[in-house]
Coordinates of N, CA and C in Angstrom, one line a residue:
M1 N 95.6 58.2 212.2 CA 95.7 57.0 211.5 C 97.0 56.3 211.8
T2 N 96.9 55.0 211.9 CA 98.1 54.2 212.3 C 99.0 54.0 211.0
I3 N 100.2 53.6 211.2 CA 101.1 53.3 210.1 C 100.5 52.3 209.1
V4 N 99.9 51.2 209.7 CA 99.4 50.2 208.9 C 98.2 50.7 208.1
E5 N 97.3 51.5 208.7 CA 96.2 52.1 207.9 C 96.7 53.0 206.8
T6 N 97.7 53.8 207.2 CA 98.3 54.7 206.2 C 98.9 53.9 205.0
E7 N 99.6 52.9 205.3 CA 100.2 52.1 204.2 C 99.1 51.4 203.3
R8 N 98.0 50.9 204.0 CA 96.9 50.3 203.3 C 96.2 51.3 202.4
V9 N 95.9 52.5 202.9 CA 95.2 53.5 202.0 C 96.1 53.9 200.9
T10 N 97.4 54.1 201.2 CA 98.4 54.5 200.2 C 98.4 53.5 199.1
N11 N 98.5 52.2 199.4 CA 98.5 51.1 198.4 C 97.2 51.1 197.6
I12 N 96.1 51.3 198.2 CA 94.8 51.4 197.5 C 94.8 52.5 196.5
L13 N 95.3 53.7 197.0 CA 95.3 54.9 196.1 C 96.3 54.7 194.9
R14 N 97.4 54.1 195.2 CA 98.4 53.9 194.1 C 97.9 52.8 193.1
Q15 N 97.2 51.8 193.6 CA 96.7 50.8 192.8 C 95.6 51.4 191.8
K16 N 94.8 52.3 192.4 CA 93.7 53.0 191.6 C 94.4 53.8 190.5
L17 N 95.5 54.5 190.9 CA 96.2 55.3 189.9 C 96.7 54.4 188.7
E18 N 97.2 53.3 189.1 CA 97.7 52.3 188.0 C 96.6 51.9 187.2
E19 N 95.4 51.6 187.8 CA 94.3 51.1 187.0 C 93.8 52.2 186.0
L20 N 93.8 53.5 186.5 CA 93.4 54.6 185.7 C 94.4 54.8 184.5
G21 N 95.7 54.6 184.8 CA 96.7 54.8 183.8 C 96.6 53.7 182.7
A22 N 96.3 52.5 183.2 CA 96.2 51.4 182.2 C 94.9 51.4 181.4
S23 N 93.8 52.0 182.0 CA 92.5 51.9 181.3 C 92.1 53.2 180.6
R24 N 93.0 54.2 180.7 CA 92.6 55.5 180.1 C 92.4 55.4 178.6
C25 N 91.4 56.0 178.1 CA 91.2 55.9 176.7 C 92.3 56.8 176.0
H26 N 92.6 56.4 174.9 CA 93.7 57.1 174.2 C 93.2 58.4 173.5
R27 N 94.1 59.3 173.5 CA 93.8 60.6 172.8 C 93.4 60.4 171.4
K28 N 93.8 59.3 170.7 CA 93.4 59.1 169.4 C 91.9 58.9 169.2
D29 N 91.3 58.5 170.3 CA 89.9 58.2 170.3 C 89.1 59.5 170.2
I30 N 89.7 60.7 170.4 CA 89.0 61.9 170.3 C 89.3 62.7 169.0
A31 N 90.0 62.0 168.1 CA 90.4 62.6 166.8 C 89.1 62.8 166.0
I32 N 89.0 63.9 165.3 CA 87.8 64.2 164.5 C 88.0 63.5 163.2
E33 N 87.0 62.6 162.9 CA 87.0 61.8 161.7 C 85.8 62.2 160.9
K34 N 86.0 62.2 159.6 CA 84.9 62.5 158.6 C 84.3 61.2 158.1
A35 N 83.0 61.2 157.9 CA 82.3 60.1 157.3 C 81.4 60.6 156.2
S36 N 81.2 59.7 155.2 CA 80.4 60.1 154.1 C 78.9 60.1 154.4
D37 N 78.5 59.3 155.4 CA 77.1 59.2 155.7 C 76.8 60.1 157.0
T38 N 75.7 60.7 157.0 CA 75.3 61.6 158.1 C 75.2 60.8 159.4
L39 N 74.6 59.6 159.3 CA 74.4 58.8 160.5 C 75.8 58.3 161.1
D40 N 76.7 58.0 160.2 CA 78.0 57.6 160.6 C 78.7 58.8 161.3
E41 N 78.5 60.0 160.7 CA 79.1 61.2 161.3 C 78.6 61.5 162.7
I42 N 77.3 61.3 162.9 CA 76.7 61.4 164.2 C 77.2 60.4 165.2
Q43 N 77.4 59.2 164.7 CA 77.9 58.1 165.6 C 79.3 58.5 166.0
L44 N 80.2 58.9 165.0 CA 81.5 59.3 165.4 C 81.6 60.4 166.4
K45 N 80.7 61.4 166.2 CA 80.7 62.5 167.1 C 80.3 62.1 168.5
T46 N 79.3 61.2 168.6 CA 78.9 60.6 169.9 C 80.0 59.9 170.6
E47 N 80.7 59.0 169.8 CA 81.8 58.3 170.3 C 82.9 59.2 170.8
R48 N 83.2 60.3 170.1 CA 84.2 61.2 170.4 C 83.8 61.9 171.7
E49 N 82.6 62.3 171.8 CA 82.1 63.0 173.1 C 82.2 62.1 174.3
L50 N 81.9 60.8 174.1 CA 82.0 59.8 175.1 C 83.5 59.6 175.6
A51 N 84.4 59.6 174.6 CA 85.8 59.5 174.9 C 86.3 60.7 175.6
I52 N 85.9 61.9 175.2 CA 86.3 63.1 175.9 C 85.8 63.1 177.4
S53 N 84.5 62.7 177.5 CA 83.9 62.6 178.9 C 84.7 61.7 179.8
S54 N 85.1 60.5 179.2 CA 85.8 59.5 179.9 C 87.2 60.0 180.3
L55 N 87.9 60.7 179.4 CA 89.2 61.3 179.7 C 89.1 62.3 180.8
Q56 N 88.0 63.2 180.8 CA 87.9 64.2 181.8 C 87.6 63.6 183.2
R57 N 86.7 62.5 183.2 CA 86.4 61.9 184.4 C 87.7 61.2 185.0
D58 N 88.4 60.5 184.2 CA 89.7 59.9 184.6 C 90.7 60.9 185.1
S59 N 90.8 62.0 184.4 CA 91.8 63.0 184.8 C 91.4 63.6 186.1
K60 N 90.1 63.9 186.4 CA 89.7 64.4 187.6 C 90.0 63.4 188.8
M61 N 89.7 62.1 188.5 CA 90.0 61.1 189.5 C 91.5 61.0 189.8
V62 N 92.3 61.1 188.8 CA 93.8 61.1 189.0 C 94.2 62.3 189.9
R63 N 93.6 63.5 189.7 CA 94.0 64.6 190.5 C 93.5 64.4 191.9
Q64 N 92.3 63.9 192.1 CA 91.8 63.6 193.4 C 92.7 62.6 194.2
I65 N 93.1 61.6 193.5 CA 94.0 60.6 194.1 C 95.3 61.2 194.5
R66 N 95.9 62.0 193.6 CA 97.2 62.6 193.9 C 97.0 63.6 195.1
L67 N 95.9 64.3 195.2 CA 95.7 65.1 196.3 C 95.6 64.3 197.6
A68 N 94.9 63.2 197.6 CA 94.8 62.3 198.7 C 96.2 61.8 199.2
L69 N 97.0 61.4 198.2 CA 98.4 61.0 198.5 C 99.2 62.1 199.1
S70 N 99.0 63.3 198.6 CA 99.7 64.5 199.2 C 99.2 64.8 200.6
R71 N 97.9 64.6 200.8 CA 97.4 64.9 202.2 C 97.9 63.8 203.1
I72 N 98.1 62.6 202.7 CA 98.6 61.5 203.5 C 100.0 61.9 204.0
A73 N 100.8 62.4 203.0 CA 102.2 62.8 203.3 C 102.2 64.0 204.2
D74 N 101.3 64.9 204.1 CA 101.2 66.1 204.9 C 100.5 65.8 206.3
E75 N 100.1 64.6 206.4 CA 99.4 64.1 207.7 C 98.1 64.9 207.9
D76 N 97.4 65.3 206.9 CA 96.0 65.9 207.1 C 95.0 65.1 206.3
Y77 N 95.3 63.9 206.0 CA 94.4 63.0 205.3 C 93.2 62.7 206.2
G78 N 92.0 62.7 205.6 CA 90.8 62.3 206.4 C 90.2 63.5 207.1
V79 N 90.7 64.7 206.8 CA 90.1 65.9 207.4 C 89.4 66.7 206.3
C80 N 88.2 67.1 206.6 CA 87.4 67.9 205.6 C 88.1 69.2 205.3
L81 N 88.2 69.5 204.0 CA 88.9 70.8 203.6 C 88.0 72.0 203.9
Y82 N 86.7 71.8 204.1 CA 85.8 72.9 204.3 C 85.7 73.2 205.8
C83 N 85.3 72.2 206.6 CA 85.0 72.4 208.0 C 86.1 72.0 209.0
D84 N 87.1 71.3 208.5 CA 88.2 70.8 209.3 C 87.8 69.7 210.3
D85 N 86.7 69.1 210.1 CA 86.3 68.0 211.0 C 86.8 66.7 210.3
A86 N 86.9 65.7 211.1 CA 87.3 64.4 210.6 C 86.2 63.9 209.6
I87 N 86.7 63.3 208.5 CA 85.7 62.6 207.6 C 85.5 61.2 208.1
A88 N 84.2 60.8 208.1 CA 83.8 59.5 208.7 C 84.6 58.4 208.1
P89 N 85.1 57.4 208.9 CA 85.8 56.3 208.4 C 85.1 55.5 207.3
K90 N 83.8 55.4 207.4 CA 83.0 54.7 206.4 C 83.1 55.4 205.0
R91 N 83.1 56.7 205.1 CA 83.2 57.5 203.8 C 84.6 57.3 203.3
M92 N 85.6 57.4 204.1 CA 87.0 57.3 203.7 C 87.3 55.8 203.1
A93 N 86.6 54.9 203.7 CA 86.7 53.5 203.2 C 86.1 53.4 201.8
A94 N 85.0 54.0 201.6 CA 84.3 54.0 200.3 C 84.9 54.8 199.3
L95 N 85.4 56.0 199.7 CA 86.0 57.0 198.8 C 87.3 57.4 199.4
P96 N 88.4 56.7 199.2 CA 89.6 57.1 199.9 C 90.2 58.4 199.4
W97 N 89.7 58.9 198.4 CA 90.2 60.2 197.9 C 89.2 61.4 198.3
A98 N 88.2 61.1 199.1 CA 87.3 62.1 199.6 C 88.0 63.3 200.3
I99 N 87.6 64.5 200.0 CA 88.2 65.7 200.6 C 87.2 66.4 201.5
F100 N 86.0 66.1 201.4 CA 84.9 66.7 202.2 C 84.2 65.7 203.0
C101 N 83.7 66.1 204.2 CA 82.8 65.2 205.0 C 81.5 65.2 204.2
I102 N 80.6 64.2 204.6 CA 79.4 64.1 203.9 C 78.5 65.4 204.0
K103 N 78.4 66.0 205.2 CA 77.6 67.2 205.3 C 78.1 68.3 204.4
C104 N 79.4 68.5 204.4 CA 80.0 69.6 203.5 C 79.8 69.3 202.1
Q105 N 80.0 68.0 201.7 CA 79.9 67.6 200.3 C 78.4 67.8 199.8
E106 N 77.5 67.5 200.7 CA 76.1 67.7 200.4 C 75.8 69.2 200.2
K107 N 76.3 70.0 201.1 CA 76.1 71.5 200.9 C 76.8 72.0 199.6
I108 N 77.9 71.5 199.3 CA 78.6 71.9 198.1 C 77.8 71.5 196.9
D109 N 77.3 70.2 196.9 CA 76.5 69.7 195.8 C 75.2 70.5 195.6
R110 N 74.6 70.9 196.7 CA 73.4 71.7 196.6 C 73.7 73.2 196.4
R111 N 75.0 73.5 196.3 CA 75.5 74.9 196.1 C 75.1 75.8 197.2
E112 N 74.9 75.3 198.4 CA 74.7 76.1 199.6 C 75.9 76.8 200.1
V113 N 77.0 76.2 199.8 CA 78.3 76.8 200.1 C 79.2 76.7 198.9
E114 N 80.2 77.5 198.8 CA 81.2 77.5 197.7 C 82.6 77.2 198.2
F115 N 83.2 76.3 197.5 CA 84.6 76.0 197.9 C 85.4 76.0 196.6
S116 N 85.4 77.1 195.9 CA 85.9 77.2 194.5 C 87.4 76.8 194.3
E117 N 88.3 77.2 195.3 CA 89.7 77.0 195.0 C 90.0 75.5 194.8
T118 N 89.4 74.6 195.6 CA 89.7 73.2 195.5 C 88.9 72.6 194.3
L119 N 87.6 73.0 194.2 CA 86.8 72.5 193.1 C 87.4 72.9 191.7
E120 N 87.9 74.1 191.6 CA 88.4 74.5 190.3 C 89.7 73.7 190.0
W121 N 90.5 73.4 191.0 CA 91.7 72.7 190.8 C 91.4 71.2 190.4
L122 N 90.3 70.7 191.1 CA 90.0 69.3 190.8 C 89.3 69.1 189.4
T123 N 88.6 70.1 188.9 CA 87.9 70.0 187.7 C 88.6 70.5 186.5
A124 N 89.7 71.2 186.7 CA 90.5 71.8 185.6 C 91.2 70.7 184.8
P125 N 91.2 70.9 183.5 CA 91.9 69.9 182.7 C 93.4 69.8 183.0
E126 N 94.0 68.6 182.8 CA 95.4 68.4 183.1 C 96.3 69.2 182.1

C-alpha cells in the first residue's frame, strides 16, 4: 500500500471511530425501569434489549477498527489473518476493517474452520 492509500484508509477508519463515539447509545438506555402496566414493561424490556444489542455491535466495530489501525501501523493491513493471502482491494474498500479474505470469512461463517483467538477478542465485551 502506498503512503497516500495508507493515509486515506487511516482517515476513513478514524472518522468511523469518531462517528461510533458520537452515536453510541448511552448506558442509561439499558437501565432497568419498572412500569405499572405489563405492556409498558414489555416495551421497556424490548427497548433495553435493543440498546444492549446496539452497544455490543458498536463495541465490536470499535475493536475491529482499532485492530485495523494497529495492522496498518504493523504494516500487515490487508492480509488475511487465517490464510495470509492478500485481501481483495474491493473487500478492503467496502470493509476497511476486514481481517479475513472472502473465502476464509465464508468458511468461518459456515463454521468449516475455526479461528477462535481473533473471533473471541472481537466479540468479547469491552
